[in-house]
mmCIF file of C-alpha atoms in Angstrom:
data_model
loop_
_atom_site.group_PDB
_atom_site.id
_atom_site.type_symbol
_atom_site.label_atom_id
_atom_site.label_comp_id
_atom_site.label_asym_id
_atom_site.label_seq_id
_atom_site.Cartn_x
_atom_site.Cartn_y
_atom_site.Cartn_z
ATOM 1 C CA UNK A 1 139.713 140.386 112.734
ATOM 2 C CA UNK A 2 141.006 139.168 116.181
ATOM 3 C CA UNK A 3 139.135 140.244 119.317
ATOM 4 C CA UNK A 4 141.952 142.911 120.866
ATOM 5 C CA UNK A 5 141.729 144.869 117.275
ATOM 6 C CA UNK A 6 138.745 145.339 118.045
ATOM 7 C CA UNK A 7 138.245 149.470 118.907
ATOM 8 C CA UNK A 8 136.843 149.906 122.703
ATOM 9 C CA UNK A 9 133.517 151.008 121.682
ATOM 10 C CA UNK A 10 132.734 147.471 119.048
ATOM 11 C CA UNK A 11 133.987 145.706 122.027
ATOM 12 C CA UNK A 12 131.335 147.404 124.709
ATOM 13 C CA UNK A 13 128.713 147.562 121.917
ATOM 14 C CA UNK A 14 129.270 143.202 120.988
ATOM 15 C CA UNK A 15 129.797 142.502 125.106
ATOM 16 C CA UNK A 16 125.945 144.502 125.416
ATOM 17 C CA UNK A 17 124.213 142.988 122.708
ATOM 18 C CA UNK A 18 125.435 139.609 123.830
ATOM 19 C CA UNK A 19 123.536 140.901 127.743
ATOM 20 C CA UNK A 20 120.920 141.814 126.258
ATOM 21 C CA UNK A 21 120.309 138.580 124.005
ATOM 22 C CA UNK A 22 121.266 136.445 127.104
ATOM 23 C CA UNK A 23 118.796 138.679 129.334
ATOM 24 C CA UNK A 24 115.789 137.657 126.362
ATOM 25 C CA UNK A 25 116.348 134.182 126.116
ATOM 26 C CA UNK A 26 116.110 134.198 130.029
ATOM 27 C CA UNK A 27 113.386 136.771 130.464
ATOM 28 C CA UNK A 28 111.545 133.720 127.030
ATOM 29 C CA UNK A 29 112.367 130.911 128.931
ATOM 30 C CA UNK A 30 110.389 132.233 132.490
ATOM 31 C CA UNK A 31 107.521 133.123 130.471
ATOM 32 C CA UNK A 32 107.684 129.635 128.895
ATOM 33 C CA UNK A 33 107.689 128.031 132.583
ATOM 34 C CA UNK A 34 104.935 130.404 133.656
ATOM 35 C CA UNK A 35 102.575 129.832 130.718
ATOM 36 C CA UNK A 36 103.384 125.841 131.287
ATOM 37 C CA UNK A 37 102.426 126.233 134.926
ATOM 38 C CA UNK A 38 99.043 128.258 134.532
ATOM 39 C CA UNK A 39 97.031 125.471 133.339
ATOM 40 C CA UNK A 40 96.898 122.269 130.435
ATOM 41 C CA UNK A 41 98.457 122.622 127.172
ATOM 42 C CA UNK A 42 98.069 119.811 125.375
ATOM 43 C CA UNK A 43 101.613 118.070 127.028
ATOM 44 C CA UNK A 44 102.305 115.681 129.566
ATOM 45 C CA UNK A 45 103.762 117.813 132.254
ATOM 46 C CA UNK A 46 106.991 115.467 133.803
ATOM 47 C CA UNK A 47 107.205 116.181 137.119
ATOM 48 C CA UNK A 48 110.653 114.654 138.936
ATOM 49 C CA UNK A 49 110.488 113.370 142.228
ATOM 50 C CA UNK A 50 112.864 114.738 144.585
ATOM 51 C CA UNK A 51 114.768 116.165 141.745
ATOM 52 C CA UNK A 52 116.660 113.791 138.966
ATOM 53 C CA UNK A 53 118.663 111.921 141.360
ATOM 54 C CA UNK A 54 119.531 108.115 140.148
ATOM 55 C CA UNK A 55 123.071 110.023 138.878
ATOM 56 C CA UNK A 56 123.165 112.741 141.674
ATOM 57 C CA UNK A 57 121.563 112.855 145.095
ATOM 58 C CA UNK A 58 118.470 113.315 146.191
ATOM 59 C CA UNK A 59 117.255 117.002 147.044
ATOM 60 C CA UNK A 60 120.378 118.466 145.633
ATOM 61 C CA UNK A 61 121.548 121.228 143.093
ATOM 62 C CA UNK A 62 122.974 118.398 140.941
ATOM 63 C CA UNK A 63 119.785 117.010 141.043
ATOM 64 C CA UNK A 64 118.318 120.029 139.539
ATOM 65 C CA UNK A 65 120.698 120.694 137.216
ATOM 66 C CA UNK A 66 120.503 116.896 135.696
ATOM 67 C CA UNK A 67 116.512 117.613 135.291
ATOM 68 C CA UNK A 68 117.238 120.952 133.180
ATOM 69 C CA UNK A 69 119.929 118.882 131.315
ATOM 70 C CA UNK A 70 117.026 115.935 130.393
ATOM 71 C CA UNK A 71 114.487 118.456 129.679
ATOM 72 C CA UNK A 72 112.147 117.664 132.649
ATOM 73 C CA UNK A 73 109.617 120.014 132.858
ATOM 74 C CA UNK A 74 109.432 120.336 136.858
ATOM 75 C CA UNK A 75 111.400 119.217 139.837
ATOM 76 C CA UNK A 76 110.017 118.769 143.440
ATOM 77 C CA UNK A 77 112.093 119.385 146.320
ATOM 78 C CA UNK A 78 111.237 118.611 149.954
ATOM 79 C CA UNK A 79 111.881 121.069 152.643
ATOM 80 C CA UNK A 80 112.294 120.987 156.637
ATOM 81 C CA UNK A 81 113.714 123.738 158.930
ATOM 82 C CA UNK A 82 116.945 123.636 161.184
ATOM 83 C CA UNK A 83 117.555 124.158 164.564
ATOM 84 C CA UNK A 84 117.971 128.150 164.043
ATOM 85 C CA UNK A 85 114.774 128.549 161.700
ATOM 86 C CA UNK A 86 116.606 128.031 158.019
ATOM 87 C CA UNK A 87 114.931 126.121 155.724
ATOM 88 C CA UNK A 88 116.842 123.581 153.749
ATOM 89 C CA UNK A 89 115.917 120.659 151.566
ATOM 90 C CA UNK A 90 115.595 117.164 153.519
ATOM 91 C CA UNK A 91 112.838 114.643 153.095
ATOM 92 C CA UNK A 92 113.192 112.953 155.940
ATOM 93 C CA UNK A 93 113.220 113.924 159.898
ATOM 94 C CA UNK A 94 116.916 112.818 160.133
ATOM 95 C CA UNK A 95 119.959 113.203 158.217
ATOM 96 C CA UNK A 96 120.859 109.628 158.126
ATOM 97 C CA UNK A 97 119.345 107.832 154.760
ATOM 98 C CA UNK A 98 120.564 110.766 152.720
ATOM 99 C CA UNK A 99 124.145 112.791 154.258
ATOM 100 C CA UNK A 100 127.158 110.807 156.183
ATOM 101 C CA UNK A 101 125.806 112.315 159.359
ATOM 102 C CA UNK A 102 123.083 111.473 161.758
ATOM 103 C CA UNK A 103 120.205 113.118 164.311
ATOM 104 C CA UNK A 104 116.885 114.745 163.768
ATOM 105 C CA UNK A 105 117.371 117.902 161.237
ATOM 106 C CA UNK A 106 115.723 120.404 163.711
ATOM 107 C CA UNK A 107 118.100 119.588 166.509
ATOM 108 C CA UNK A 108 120.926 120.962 164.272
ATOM 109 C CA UNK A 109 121.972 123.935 163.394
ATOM 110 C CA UNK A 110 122.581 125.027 159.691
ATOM 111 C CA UNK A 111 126.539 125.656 160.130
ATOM 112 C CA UNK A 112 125.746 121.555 161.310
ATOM 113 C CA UNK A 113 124.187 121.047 158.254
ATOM 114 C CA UNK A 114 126.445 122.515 156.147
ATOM 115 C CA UNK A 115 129.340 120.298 157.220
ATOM 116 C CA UNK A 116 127.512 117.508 155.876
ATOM 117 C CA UNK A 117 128.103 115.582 152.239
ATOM 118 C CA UNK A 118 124.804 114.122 150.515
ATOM 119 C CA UNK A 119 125.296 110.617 149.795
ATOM 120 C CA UNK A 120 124.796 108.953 146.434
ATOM 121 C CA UNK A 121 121.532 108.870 144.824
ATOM 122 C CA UNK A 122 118.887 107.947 146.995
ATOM 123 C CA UNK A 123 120.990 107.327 149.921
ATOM 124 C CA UNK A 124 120.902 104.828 152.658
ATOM 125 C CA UNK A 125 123.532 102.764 155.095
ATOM 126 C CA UNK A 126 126.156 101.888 153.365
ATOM 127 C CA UNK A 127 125.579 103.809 150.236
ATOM 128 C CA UNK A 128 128.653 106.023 149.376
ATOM 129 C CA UNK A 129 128.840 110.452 149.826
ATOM 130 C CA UNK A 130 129.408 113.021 147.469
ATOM 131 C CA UNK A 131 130.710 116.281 147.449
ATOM 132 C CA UNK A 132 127.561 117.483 147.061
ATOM 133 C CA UNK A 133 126.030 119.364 150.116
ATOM 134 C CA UNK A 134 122.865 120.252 151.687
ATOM 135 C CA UNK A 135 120.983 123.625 149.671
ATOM 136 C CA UNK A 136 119.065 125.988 151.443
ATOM 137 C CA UNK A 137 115.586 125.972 150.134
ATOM 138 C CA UNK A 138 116.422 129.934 148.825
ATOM 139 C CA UNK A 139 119.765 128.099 147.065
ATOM 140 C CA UNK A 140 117.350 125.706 145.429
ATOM 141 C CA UNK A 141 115.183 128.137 144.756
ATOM 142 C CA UNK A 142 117.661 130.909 143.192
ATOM 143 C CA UNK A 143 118.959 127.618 141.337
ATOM 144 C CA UNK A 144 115.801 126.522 139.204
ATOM 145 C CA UNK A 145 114.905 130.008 138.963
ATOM 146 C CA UNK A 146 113.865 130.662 135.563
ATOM 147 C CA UNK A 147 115.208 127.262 134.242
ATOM 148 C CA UNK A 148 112.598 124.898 135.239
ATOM 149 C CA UNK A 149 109.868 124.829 137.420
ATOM 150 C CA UNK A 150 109.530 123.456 140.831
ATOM 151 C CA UNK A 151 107.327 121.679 143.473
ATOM 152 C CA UNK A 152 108.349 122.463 147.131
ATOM 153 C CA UNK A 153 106.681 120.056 149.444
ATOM 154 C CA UNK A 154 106.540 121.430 153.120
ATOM 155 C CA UNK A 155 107.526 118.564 155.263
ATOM 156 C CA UNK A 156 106.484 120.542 158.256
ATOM 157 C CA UNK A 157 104.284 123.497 158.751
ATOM 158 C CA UNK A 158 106.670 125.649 157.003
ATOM 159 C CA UNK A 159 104.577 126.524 153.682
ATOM 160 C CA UNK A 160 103.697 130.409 154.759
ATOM 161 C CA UNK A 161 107.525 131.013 154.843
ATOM 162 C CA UNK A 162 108.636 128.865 151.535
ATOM 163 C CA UNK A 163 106.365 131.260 149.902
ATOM 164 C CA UNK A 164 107.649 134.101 151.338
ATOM 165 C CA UNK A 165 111.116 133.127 150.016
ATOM 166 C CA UNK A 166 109.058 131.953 146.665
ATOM 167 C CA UNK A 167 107.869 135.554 146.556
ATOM 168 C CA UNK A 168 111.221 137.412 147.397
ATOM 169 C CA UNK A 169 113.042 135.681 144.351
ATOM 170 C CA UNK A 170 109.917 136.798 141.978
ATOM 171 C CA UNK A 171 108.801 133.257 141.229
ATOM 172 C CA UNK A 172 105.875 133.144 142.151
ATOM 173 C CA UNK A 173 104.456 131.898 139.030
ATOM 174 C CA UNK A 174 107.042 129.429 138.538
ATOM 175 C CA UNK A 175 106.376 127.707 142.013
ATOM 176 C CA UNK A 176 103.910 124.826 143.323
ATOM 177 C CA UNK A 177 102.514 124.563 146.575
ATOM 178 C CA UNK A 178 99.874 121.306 147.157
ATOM 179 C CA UNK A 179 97.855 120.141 150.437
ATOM 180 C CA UNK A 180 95.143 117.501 151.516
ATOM 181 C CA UNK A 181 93.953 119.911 153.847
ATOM 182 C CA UNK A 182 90.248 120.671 153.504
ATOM 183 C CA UNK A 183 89.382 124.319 151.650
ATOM 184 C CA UNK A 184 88.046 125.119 154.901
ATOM 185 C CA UNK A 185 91.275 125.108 156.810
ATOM 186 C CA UNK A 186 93.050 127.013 154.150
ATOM 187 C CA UNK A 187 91.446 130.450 154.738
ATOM 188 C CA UNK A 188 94.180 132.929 155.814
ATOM 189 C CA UNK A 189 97.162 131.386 154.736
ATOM 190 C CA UNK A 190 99.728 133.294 152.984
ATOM 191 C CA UNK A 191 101.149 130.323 150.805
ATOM 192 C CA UNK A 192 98.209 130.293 149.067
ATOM 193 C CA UNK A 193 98.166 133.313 147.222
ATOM 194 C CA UNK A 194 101.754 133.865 146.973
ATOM 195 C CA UNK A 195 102.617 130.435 144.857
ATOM 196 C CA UNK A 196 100.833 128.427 141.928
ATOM 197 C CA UNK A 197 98.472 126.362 144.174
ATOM 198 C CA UNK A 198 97.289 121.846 144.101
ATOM 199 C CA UNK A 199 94.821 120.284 145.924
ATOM 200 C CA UNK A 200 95.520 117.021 146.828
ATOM 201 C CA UNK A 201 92.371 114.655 146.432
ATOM 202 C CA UNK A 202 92.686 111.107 148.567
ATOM 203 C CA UNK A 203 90.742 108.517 147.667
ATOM 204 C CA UNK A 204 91.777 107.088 151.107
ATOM 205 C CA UNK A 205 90.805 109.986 152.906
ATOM 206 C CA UNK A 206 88.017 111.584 150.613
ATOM 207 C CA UNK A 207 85.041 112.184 152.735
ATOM 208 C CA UNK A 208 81.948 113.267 150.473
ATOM 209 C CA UNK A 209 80.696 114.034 146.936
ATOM 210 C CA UNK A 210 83.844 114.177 144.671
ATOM 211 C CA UNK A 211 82.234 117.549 143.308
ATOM 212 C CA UNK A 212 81.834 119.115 146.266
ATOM 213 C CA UNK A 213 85.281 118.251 147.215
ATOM 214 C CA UNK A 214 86.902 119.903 143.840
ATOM 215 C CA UNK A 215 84.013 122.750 143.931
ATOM 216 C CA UNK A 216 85.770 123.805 147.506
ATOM 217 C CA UNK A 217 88.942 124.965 146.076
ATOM 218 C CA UNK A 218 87.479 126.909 143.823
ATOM 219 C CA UNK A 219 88.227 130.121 145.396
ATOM 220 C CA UNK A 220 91.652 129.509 145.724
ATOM 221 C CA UNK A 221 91.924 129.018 142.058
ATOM 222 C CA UNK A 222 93.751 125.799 141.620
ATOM 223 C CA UNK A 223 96.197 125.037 138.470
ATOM 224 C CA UNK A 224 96.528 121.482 139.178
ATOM 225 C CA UNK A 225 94.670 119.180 141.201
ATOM 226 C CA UNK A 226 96.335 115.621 142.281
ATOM 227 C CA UNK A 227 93.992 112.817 142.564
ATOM 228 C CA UNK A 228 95.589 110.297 144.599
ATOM 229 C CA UNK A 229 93.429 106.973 143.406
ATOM 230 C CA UNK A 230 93.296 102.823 144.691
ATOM 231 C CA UNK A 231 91.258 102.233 142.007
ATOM 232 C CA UNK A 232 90.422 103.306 138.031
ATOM 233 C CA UNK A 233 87.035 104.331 138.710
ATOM 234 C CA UNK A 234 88.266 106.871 141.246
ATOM 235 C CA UNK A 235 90.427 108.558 138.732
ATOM 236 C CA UNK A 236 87.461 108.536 135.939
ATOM 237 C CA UNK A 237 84.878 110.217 138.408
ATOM 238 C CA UNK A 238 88.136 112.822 139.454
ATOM 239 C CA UNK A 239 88.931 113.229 135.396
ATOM 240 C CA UNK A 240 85.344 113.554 134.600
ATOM 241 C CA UNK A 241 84.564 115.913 137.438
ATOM 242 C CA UNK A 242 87.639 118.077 136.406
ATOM 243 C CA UNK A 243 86.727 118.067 132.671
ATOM 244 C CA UNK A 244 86.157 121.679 131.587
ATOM 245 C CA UNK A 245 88.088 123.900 134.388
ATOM 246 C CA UNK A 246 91.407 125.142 133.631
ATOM 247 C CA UNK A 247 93.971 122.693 135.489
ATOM 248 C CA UNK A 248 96.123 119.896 135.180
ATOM 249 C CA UNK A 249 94.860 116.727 136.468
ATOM 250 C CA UNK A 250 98.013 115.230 138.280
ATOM 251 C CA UNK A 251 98.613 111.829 139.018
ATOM 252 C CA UNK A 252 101.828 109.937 140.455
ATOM 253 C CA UNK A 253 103.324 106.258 139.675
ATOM 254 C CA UNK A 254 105.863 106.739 142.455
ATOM 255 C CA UNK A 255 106.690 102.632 143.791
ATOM 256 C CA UNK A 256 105.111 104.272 147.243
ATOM 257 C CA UNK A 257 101.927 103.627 145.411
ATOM 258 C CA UNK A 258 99.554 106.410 145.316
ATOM 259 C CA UNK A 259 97.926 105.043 142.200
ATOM 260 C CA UNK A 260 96.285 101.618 142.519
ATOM 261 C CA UNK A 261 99.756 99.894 141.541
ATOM 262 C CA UNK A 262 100.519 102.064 138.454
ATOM 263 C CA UNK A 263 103.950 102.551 139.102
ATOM 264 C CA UNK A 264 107.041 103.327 137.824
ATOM 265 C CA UNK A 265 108.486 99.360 138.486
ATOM 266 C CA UNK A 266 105.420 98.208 136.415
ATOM 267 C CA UNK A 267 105.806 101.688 134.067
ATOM 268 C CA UNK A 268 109.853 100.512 133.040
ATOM 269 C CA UNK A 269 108.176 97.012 131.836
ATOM 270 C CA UNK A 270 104.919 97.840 130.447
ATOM 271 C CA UNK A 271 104.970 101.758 130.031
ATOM 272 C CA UNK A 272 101.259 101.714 127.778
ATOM 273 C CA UNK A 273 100.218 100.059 131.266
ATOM 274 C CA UNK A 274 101.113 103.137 133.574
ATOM 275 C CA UNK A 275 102.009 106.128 131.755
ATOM 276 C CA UNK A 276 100.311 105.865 128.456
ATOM 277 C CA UNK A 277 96.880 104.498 130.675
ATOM 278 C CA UNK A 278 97.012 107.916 132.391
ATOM 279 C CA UNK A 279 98.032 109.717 129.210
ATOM 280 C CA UNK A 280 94.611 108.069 127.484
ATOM 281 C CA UNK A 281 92.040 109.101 130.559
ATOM 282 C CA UNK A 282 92.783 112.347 131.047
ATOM 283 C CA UNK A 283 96.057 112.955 133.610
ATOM 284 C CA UNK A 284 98.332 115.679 131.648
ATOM 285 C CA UNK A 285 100.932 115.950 134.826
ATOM 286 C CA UNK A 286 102.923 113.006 135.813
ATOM 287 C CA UNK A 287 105.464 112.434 139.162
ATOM 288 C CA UNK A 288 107.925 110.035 138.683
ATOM 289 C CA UNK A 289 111.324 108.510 139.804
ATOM 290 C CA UNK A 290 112.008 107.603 136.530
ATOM 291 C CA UNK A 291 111.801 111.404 134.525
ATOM 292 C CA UNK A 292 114.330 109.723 131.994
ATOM 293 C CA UNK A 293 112.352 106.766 130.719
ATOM 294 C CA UNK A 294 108.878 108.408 131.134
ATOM 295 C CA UNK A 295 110.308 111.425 128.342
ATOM 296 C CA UNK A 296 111.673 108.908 125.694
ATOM 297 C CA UNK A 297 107.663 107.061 126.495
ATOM 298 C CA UNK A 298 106.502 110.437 125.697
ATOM 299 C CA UNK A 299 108.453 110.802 122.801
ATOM 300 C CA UNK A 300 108.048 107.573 121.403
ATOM 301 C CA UNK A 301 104.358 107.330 122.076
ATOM 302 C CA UNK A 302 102.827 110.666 120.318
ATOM 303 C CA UNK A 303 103.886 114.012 118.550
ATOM 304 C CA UNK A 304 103.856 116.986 121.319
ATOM 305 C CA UNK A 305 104.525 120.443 120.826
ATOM 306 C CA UNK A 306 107.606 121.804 121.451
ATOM 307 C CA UNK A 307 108.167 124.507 124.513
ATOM 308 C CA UNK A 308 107.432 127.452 122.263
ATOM 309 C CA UNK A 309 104.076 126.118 121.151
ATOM 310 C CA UNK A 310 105.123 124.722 117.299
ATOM 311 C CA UNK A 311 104.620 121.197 116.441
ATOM 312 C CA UNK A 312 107.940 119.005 117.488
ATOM 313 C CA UNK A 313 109.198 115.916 115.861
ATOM 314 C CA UNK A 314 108.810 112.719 117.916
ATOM 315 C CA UNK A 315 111.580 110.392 118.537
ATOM 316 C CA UNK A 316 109.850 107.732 116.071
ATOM 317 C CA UNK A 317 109.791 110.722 113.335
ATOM 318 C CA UNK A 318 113.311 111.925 113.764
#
């Protein structure tokens, strides 16, 4: 029978089922996010730097959205605050590398900002614009909201009021926040209880027993801890140390090099070298610039479990 013969009250009863089937599979998917975000599962969490950007730009919506399209598990998003307080996403200090317009981002306002166009990709001189625009952290926010979960690193001291916009929108579970600050420093701050919280852990800068730098978080109750290594042996004692407690151990093979030269150059080459090595000792969260290839590794490599906890098919079995 064709929709308009349809008598009013079929048509208000199919439009609210529909709602209500929509409002489920939402309300499923957060709770998915959440549980992924409390602590390991047995998956490789894939972490996307600066949001899935080699088809978009960097720090964008489109970024975002192309991360939920691949099935990336989280995206992390940089933030910095205009001239008149608003907090927007920017890595850098200045507009240049990434929009077509130029000066520091706190000497501009964010009806400035907004007049800008995000270039291509990763950005730089020469590199062409968009129509893509600069997001308000809240936009970004609002945007992954329930779809996939997110990493906001505070490029200034800007965390206490990220979280308080992490904590108006309700996602407070589905939100990140990480430091290298000592525990000792962190006493007092509101961003601490009001997201899903990372301690960073520098080999570079460690001072101290590894132990006793994990065993000072403690109170904060951690979900993730990032061990930042130069050498193997660093992430063994950090894996070892971390063996038992209820986190993700969280490693990066960003080409900045944060992991002894296991990075994502080498990773595209000789992925059992960087990914599957971390895979193998322990790491079970994974930053990259390449979320694409490191998901069909992941896929190719070993049978995972599928979001809603059943057994999935691998690429090699399908």
């Amino acid at each position: 029978m064709p929709a308009f013969m349809f008598p009013p009250a079929m048509l208000l009863l199919s439009g609210s089922l529909a709602l209500q089937t929509v409002t489920a599979h939402d309300a499923d998917r957060s709770a998915e996010l959440e549980r992924r975000l409390a602590g390991p599962d047995g998956e490789i969490l894939v972490v996307a730097h600066r949001g899935c950007w080699l088809d978009t730009a960097e720090n964008s919506l489109a970024a975002i959205d192309a991360c939920v399209a691949m099935g990336v598990d989280m995206v992390e998003i940089d933030t910095r605050r205009t001239r008149d307080g608003v907090l927007v996403l920017m890595h850098d200090a200045t507009v240049d590398r990434t929009t077509d317009g130029s000066g520091k981002l706190a000497d501009l306002s964010l009806a400035e900002i907004r007049r800008l166009r995000l270039r291509s990709a990763a950005g730089g001189k020469g590199v062409g614009t968009t129509a893509w625009r600069v997001p308000t952290l809240a936009e970004a926010l609002a945007h992954a909201k329930g779809r996939i979960l997110v990493n906001v690193d505070a490029k200034e001291d800007v965390r206490d009021i990220a979280a308080t916009e992490v904590q108006a929108l309700g996602m407070a579970r589905q939100v990140l926040f990480k430091t290298e600050a000592p525990a000792a420093t962190l006493a007092g701050k509101q961003w601490v209880s009001r997201a899903a919280f990372e301690p960073i852990i520098n080999q570079r800068k460690l001072k101290g027993e590894m132990h006793e730098a994990i065993a000072s978080y403690d109170v904060f109750k951690p979900v993730a801890y990032e061990i930042v290594f130069n050498d193997i042996a660093f992430l063994d004692e950090a894996v070892a140390t971390l063996r038992g407690k209820p986190v993700r151990i969280w490693a990066n093979t960003l080409d900045y090099d944060f992991s002894g030269g296991h990075v994502d150059r080498i990773a595209l080459i000789d992925p059992d070298a960087v990914w599957g090595m971390m895979r193998d000792r322990g790491v079970d969260a994974i930053q990259t610039d390449q979320p694409r290839a490191l998901l069909a590794y992941l896929d190719r490599t070993a049978p995972a479990l599928s979001r809603d906890g059943s057994t999935a098919l691998t690429g090699q079995e399908q």
